[in-house]
Amino acid sequence: MKVHEFGDPEGVPVVFFMGTPQKGDSGQEFSDLASRFGVRLICPTRPWYDDLDLYPSFAQCSERTASYLNSQDINRCHVIGGSGGGPFAIHFSTTNSNVVSSCYLLASMGTPDIFVEKVKSPPTLQLLKLYRSNSYSSIMEYLTSLGLSQDLAHGAWSDFKVLLGSWESIDFQSSPIVYIHHGEEDENAPIESIRDLAEKLPKSEFRISSQASHAGLAEDGELSEFFSIFKEIGAQRGAPC
């Protein structure tokens, strides 16, 4: 699995599971901000984005991320999950509760049944329609027509196989505290879905903001939500996690 690092190499380790469809190199956008607040930003690329023969699963992503942290002698970290990366962040946090101090979800997908019922984004609705047909070729044709490269299109399809599949491997009760940054009117990540996920967690805190929706994040050149998250995490530098 390819992992990209940005920000302060001596800073507080933060694992960022990118949204769908993004690779870890997309974290470059946040490198300066991470450096400013003393954050070592670690951005894994889910392995099926590069290995088209790999069967996708939560475990594949979590186990390889944990292996990377171990290779770097990182025994405590914080986790961020954006959009479709949110459930991967939750899985990693619950399967590595001895390592993860806190988890941040940003415009994250919530539980799949309610997500499918409530999502309003036309491209996502079209993708869900094709996904139900179980036609890989049709999905790939559709995603590449949107301008995605072959690897990103395959990665998106693979993400959806995991995200809309079984979540039985997620032990929600093993989760650290989860801070949920979300917008009330997010067509890509319906708030009803993330509220349902929050009900399964032992401890969570909502931080509602229009800038924490997909549209708000896209329009916010100041990276306000990342500013607040990095600042909060960076303030813990030197303190026990």
Short mmCIF file of C-alpha atoms in Angstrom, two decimals:
data_model
loop_
_atom_site.label_atom_id
_atom_site.label_comp_id
_atom_site.label_asym_id
_atom_site.label_seq_id
_atom_site.Cartn_x
_atom_site.Cartn_y
_atom_site.Cartn_z
CA MET A 1 0.00 0.00 0.00
CA LYS A 2 1.32 3.43 -0.94
CA VAL A 3 1.40 6.02 1.82
CA HIS A 4 2.12 9.72 1.38
CA GLU A 5 3.24 11.99 4.21
CA PHE A 6 2.87 15.76 4.46
CA GLY A 7 3.27 18.50 7.05
CA ASP A 8 5.65 18.33 10.00
CA PRO A 9 7.64 15.05 10.03
CA GLU A 10 8.17 15.51 13.78
CA GLY A 11 4.58 16.48 14.48
CA VAL A 12 1.56 14.73 15.97
CA PRO A 13 0.77 11.72 13.74
CA VAL A 14 -2.60 12.00 12.00
CA VAL A 15 -3.81 9.30 9.60
CA PHE A 16 -6.12 10.75 6.95
CA PHE A 17 -8.34 8.36 5.00
CA MET A 18 -9.20 10.28 1.84
CA GLY A 19 -12.63 10.39 0.24
CA THR A 20 -13.81 8.50 -2.82
CA PRO A 21 -12.12 8.52 -5.28
CA GLN A 22 -8.84 9.93 -4.01
CA LYS A 23 -5.35 8.60 -3.49
CA GLY A 24 -3.07 9.59 -0.65
CA ASP A 25 -1.19 12.11 -2.75
CA SER A 26 -4.27 14.36 -2.58
CA GLY A 27 -3.16 15.22 0.94
CA GLN A 28 -0.60 17.61 -0.56
CA GLU A 29 -3.31 20.29 -0.46
CA PHE A 30 -3.15 20.30 3.34
CA SER A 31 0.61 20.08 3.79
CA ASP A 32 1.27 23.74 4.63
CA LEU A 33 -1.59 23.85 7.11
CA ALA A 34 -0.43 20.63 8.74
CA SER A 35 3.08 22.06 9.09
CA ARG A 36 1.69 25.22 10.66
CA PHE A 37 0.04 23.27 13.47
CA GLY A 38 2.69 20.61 13.99
CA VAL A 39 0.78 17.78 12.34
CA ARG A 40 2.43 14.83 10.63
CA LEU A 41 -0.21 14.00 8.03
CA ILE A 42 -0.16 10.36 6.92
CA CYS A 43 -2.35 9.63 3.89
CA PRO A 44 -2.75 5.99 2.84
CA THR A 45 -3.95 5.06 -0.64
CA ARG A 46 -6.42 2.22 -0.29
CA PRO A 47 -4.52 -0.68 -1.88
CA TRP A 48 -7.10 -1.55 -4.56
CA TYR A 49 -6.54 1.81 -6.26
CA ASP A 50 -3.15 0.52 -7.39
CA ASP A 51 -3.69 -3.24 -7.35
CA LEU A 52 -6.70 -3.93 -9.58
CA ASP A 53 -6.63 -7.64 -8.71
CA LEU A 54 -6.99 -7.09 -4.97
CA TYR A 55 -10.36 -7.89 -3.40
CA PRO A 56 -11.37 -4.79 -1.39
CA SER A 57 -12.27 -4.93 2.29
CA PHE A 58 -12.12 -2.84 5.44
CA ALA A 59 -9.54 -5.25 6.84
CA GLN A 60 -7.16 -4.87 3.87
CA CYS A 61 -7.02 -1.11 4.42
CA SER A 62 -6.78 -1.21 8.23
CA GLU A 63 -4.18 -3.97 8.43
CA ARG A 64 -1.87 -2.34 5.90
CA THR A 65 -2.24 1.06 7.57
CA ALA A 66 -1.41 -0.47 10.95
CA SER A 67 1.62 -2.18 9.41
CA TYR A 68 2.87 1.14 8.05
CA LEU A 69 2.50 2.86 11.43
CA ASN A 70 4.36 0.01 13.08
CA SER A 71 7.18 0.34 10.54
CA GLN A 72 7.45 4.02 11.50
CA ASP A 73 7.43 3.25 15.26
CA ILE A 74 4.20 5.23 15.67
CA ASN A 75 2.26 3.89 18.65
CA ARG A 76 -0.29 6.69 19.06
CA CYS A 77 -2.11 8.76 16.45
CA HIS A 78 -5.31 10.58 15.57
CA VAL A 79 -7.46 9.65 12.58
CA ILE A 80 -9.47 11.67 10.05
CA GLY A 81 -11.94 10.23 7.55
CA GLY A 82 -13.38 12.39 4.80
CA SER A 83 -16.51 11.50 2.82
CA GLY A 84 -16.17 7.86 1.69
CA GLY A 85 -13.02 7.59 3.79
CA GLY A 86 -15.05 8.03 6.97
CA PRO A 87 -16.09 4.39 7.43
CA PHE A 88 -12.51 3.29 6.76
CA ALA A 89 -11.41 5.67 9.53
CA ILE A 90 -13.99 4.17 11.89
CA HIS A 91 -12.89 0.62 11.06
CA PHE A 92 -9.24 1.44 11.61
CA SER A 93 -10.01 3.25 14.88
CA THR A 94 -12.04 0.37 16.29
CA THR A 95 -9.59 -2.34 15.28
CA ASN A 96 -6.64 -0.34 16.62
CA SER A 97 -8.14 1.22 19.73
CA ASN A 98 -4.80 0.93 21.53
CA VAL A 99 -3.25 3.23 18.93
CA VAL A 100 -5.97 5.75 18.02
CA SER A 101 -6.60 8.62 20.45
CA SER A 102 -9.47 10.24 18.57
CA CYS A 103 -11.27 10.07 15.24
CA TYR A 104 -12.59 12.97 13.17
CA LEU A 105 -15.25 12.45 10.50
CA LEU A 106 -15.59 15.21 7.92
CA ALA A 107 -18.60 15.22 5.56
CA SER A 108 -18.49 11.47 6.06
CA MET A 109 -20.73 8.76 4.75
CA GLY A 110 -22.72 7.13 7.54
CA THR A 111 -24.51 3.80 7.71
CA PRO A 112 -25.13 2.40 4.22
CA ASP A 113 -28.87 1.67 4.33
CA ILE A 114 -29.79 5.23 5.28
CA PHE A 115 -27.12 6.65 2.99
CA VAL A 116 -28.69 4.87 0.00
CA GLU A 117 -32.16 5.99 1.07
CA LYS A 118 -31.33 9.66 1.63
CA VAL A 119 -28.48 10.61 -0.75
CA LYS A 120 -29.50 13.23 -3.32
CA SER A 121 -26.38 13.85 -5.42
CA PRO A 122 -27.25 13.01 -9.07
CA PRO A 123 -23.82 11.47 -9.90
CA THR A 124 -24.00 9.31 -6.77
CA LEU A 125 -27.57 8.25 -7.52
CA GLN A 126 -26.51 7.22 -11.02
CA LEU A 127 -23.57 5.28 -9.62
CA LEU A 128 -25.85 3.51 -7.15
CA LYS A 129 -28.21 2.58 -9.99
CA LEU A 130 -25.35 1.05 -11.96
CA TYR A 131 -23.97 -0.61 -8.85
CA ARG A 132 -27.27 -2.42 -8.32
CA SER A 133 -26.98 -3.79 -11.87
CA ASN A 134 -23.66 -5.38 -10.82
CA SER A 135 -22.14 -4.35 -14.16
CA TYR A 136 -18.49 -3.49 -13.62
CA SER A 137 -18.03 -2.42 -17.26
CA SER A 138 -20.99 -0.01 -17.10
CA ILE A 139 -19.74 1.53 -13.89
CA MET A 140 -16.25 1.98 -15.28
CA GLU A 141 -17.63 3.52 -18.47
CA TYR A 142 -19.75 5.93 -16.43
CA LEU A 143 -16.95 6.97 -14.08
CA THR A 144 -14.42 7.48 -16.86
CA SER A 145 -17.03 9.60 -18.69
CA LEU A 146 -16.91 11.89 -15.64
CA GLY A 147 -13.19 12.37 -16.23
CA LEU A 148 -11.79 9.81 -13.80
CA SER A 149 -8.68 7.88 -14.74
CA GLN A 150 -8.92 4.08 -14.90
CA ASP A 151 -7.30 3.58 -11.49
CA LEU A 152 -9.54 6.13 -9.76
CA ALA A 153 -12.65 4.68 -11.41
CA HIS A 154 -11.68 1.18 -10.26
CA GLY A 155 -10.91 2.54 -6.80
CA ALA A 156 -14.33 4.18 -6.56
CA TRP A 157 -16.08 0.96 -7.60
CA SER A 158 -14.04 -0.99 -5.06
CA ASP A 159 -14.77 1.54 -2.31
CA PHE A 160 -18.50 1.18 -2.96
CA LYS A 161 -18.24 -2.60 -2.73
CA VAL A 162 -16.89 -2.18 0.78
CA LEU A 163 -19.01 0.78 1.85
CA LEU A 164 -22.30 -0.77 0.71
CA GLY A 165 -21.37 -4.24 1.91
CA SER A 166 -21.32 -5.74 5.38
CA TRP A 167 -20.13 -3.62 8.31
CA GLU A 168 -20.09 -6.57 10.70
CA SER A 169 -16.32 -6.25 11.12
CA ILE A 170 -16.73 -2.82 12.74
CA ASP A 171 -16.89 -3.13 16.53
CA PHE A 172 -18.43 0.27 17.22
CA GLN A 173 -18.12 -0.12 20.98
CA SER A 174 -14.33 -0.17 20.66
CA SER A 175 -14.29 3.29 19.09
CA PRO A 176 -12.43 6.23 20.63
CA ILE A 177 -14.24 9.56 20.83
CA VAL A 178 -15.44 10.61 17.37
CA TYR A 179 -15.79 14.28 16.40
CA ILE A 180 -18.28 14.64 13.56
CA HIS A 181 -17.86 17.70 11.33
CA HIS A 182 -20.86 17.81 9.03
CA GLY A 183 -23.21 20.08 7.11
CA GLU A 184 -26.98 19.82 7.52
CA GLU A 185 -27.71 20.00 3.79
CA ASP A 186 -25.11 17.71 2.22
CA GLU A 187 -26.45 16.02 -0.92
CA ASN A 188 -23.46 13.65 -1.04
CA ALA A 189 -23.42 12.68 2.64
CA PRO A 190 -26.93 12.86 4.12
CA ILE A 191 -26.83 13.88 7.75
CA GLU A 192 -29.43 11.25 8.66
CA SER A 193 -26.89 8.59 7.70
CA ILE A 194 -24.11 9.96 9.90
CA ARG A 195 -26.52 10.50 12.80
CA ASP A 196 -27.44 6.83 12.61
CA LEU A 197 -23.75 5.90 12.73
CA ALA A 198 -23.23 8.21 15.72
CA GLU A 199 -25.92 6.36 17.66
CA LYS A 200 -23.77 3.23 17.47
CA LEU A 201 -20.73 4.94 18.99
CA PRO A 202 -20.01 5.09 22.73
CA LYS A 203 -18.93 8.73 22.56
CA SER A 204 -19.30 11.28 19.77
CA GLU A 205 -19.64 15.03 19.36
CA PHE A 206 -21.35 16.82 16.47
CA ARG A 207 -19.88 20.01 15.04
CA ILE A 208 -22.40 21.25 12.50
CA SER A 209 -21.16 23.76 9.94
CA SER A 210 -22.13 24.72 6.39
CA GLN A 211 -18.41 24.57 5.57
CA ALA A 212 -18.33 20.89 6.57
CA SER A 213 -20.54 19.76 3.69
CA HIS A 214 -19.16 18.59 0.34
CA ALA A 215 -20.21 21.84 -1.30
CA GLY A 216 -18.89 23.92 1.59
CA LEU A 217 -15.52 22.18 1.54
CA ALA A 218 -15.22 22.65 -2.22
CA GLU A 219 -15.96 26.38 -1.95
CA ASP A 220 -13.87 27.13 1.15
CA GLY A 221 -10.46 28.26 0.00
CA GLU A 222 -9.44 28.91 3.61
CA LEU A 223 -9.76 25.21 4.53
CA SER A 224 -11.64 26.27 7.66
CA GLU A 225 -12.62 22.80 8.87
CA PHE A 226 -9.11 21.44 8.46
CA PHE A 227 -7.81 24.57 10.19
CA SER A 228 -9.91 23.85 13.26
CA ILE A 229 -9.13 20.12 13.28
CA PHE A 230 -5.37 20.56 12.82
CA LYS A 231 -5.29 23.33 15.41
CA GLU A 232 -7.08 21.15 17.94
CA ILE A 233 -4.81 18.19 17.34
CA GLY A 234 -1.64 20.27 17.15
CA ALA A 235 -2.39 21.82 20.52
CA GLN A 236 -1.85 18.36 22.02
CA ARG A 237 1.75 18.21 20.84
CA GLY A 238 3.92 17.27 23.74
CA ALA A 239 0.93 16.19 25.81
CA PRO A 240 0.13 12.53 26.43
CA CYS A 241 -2.45 11.17 23.96
#
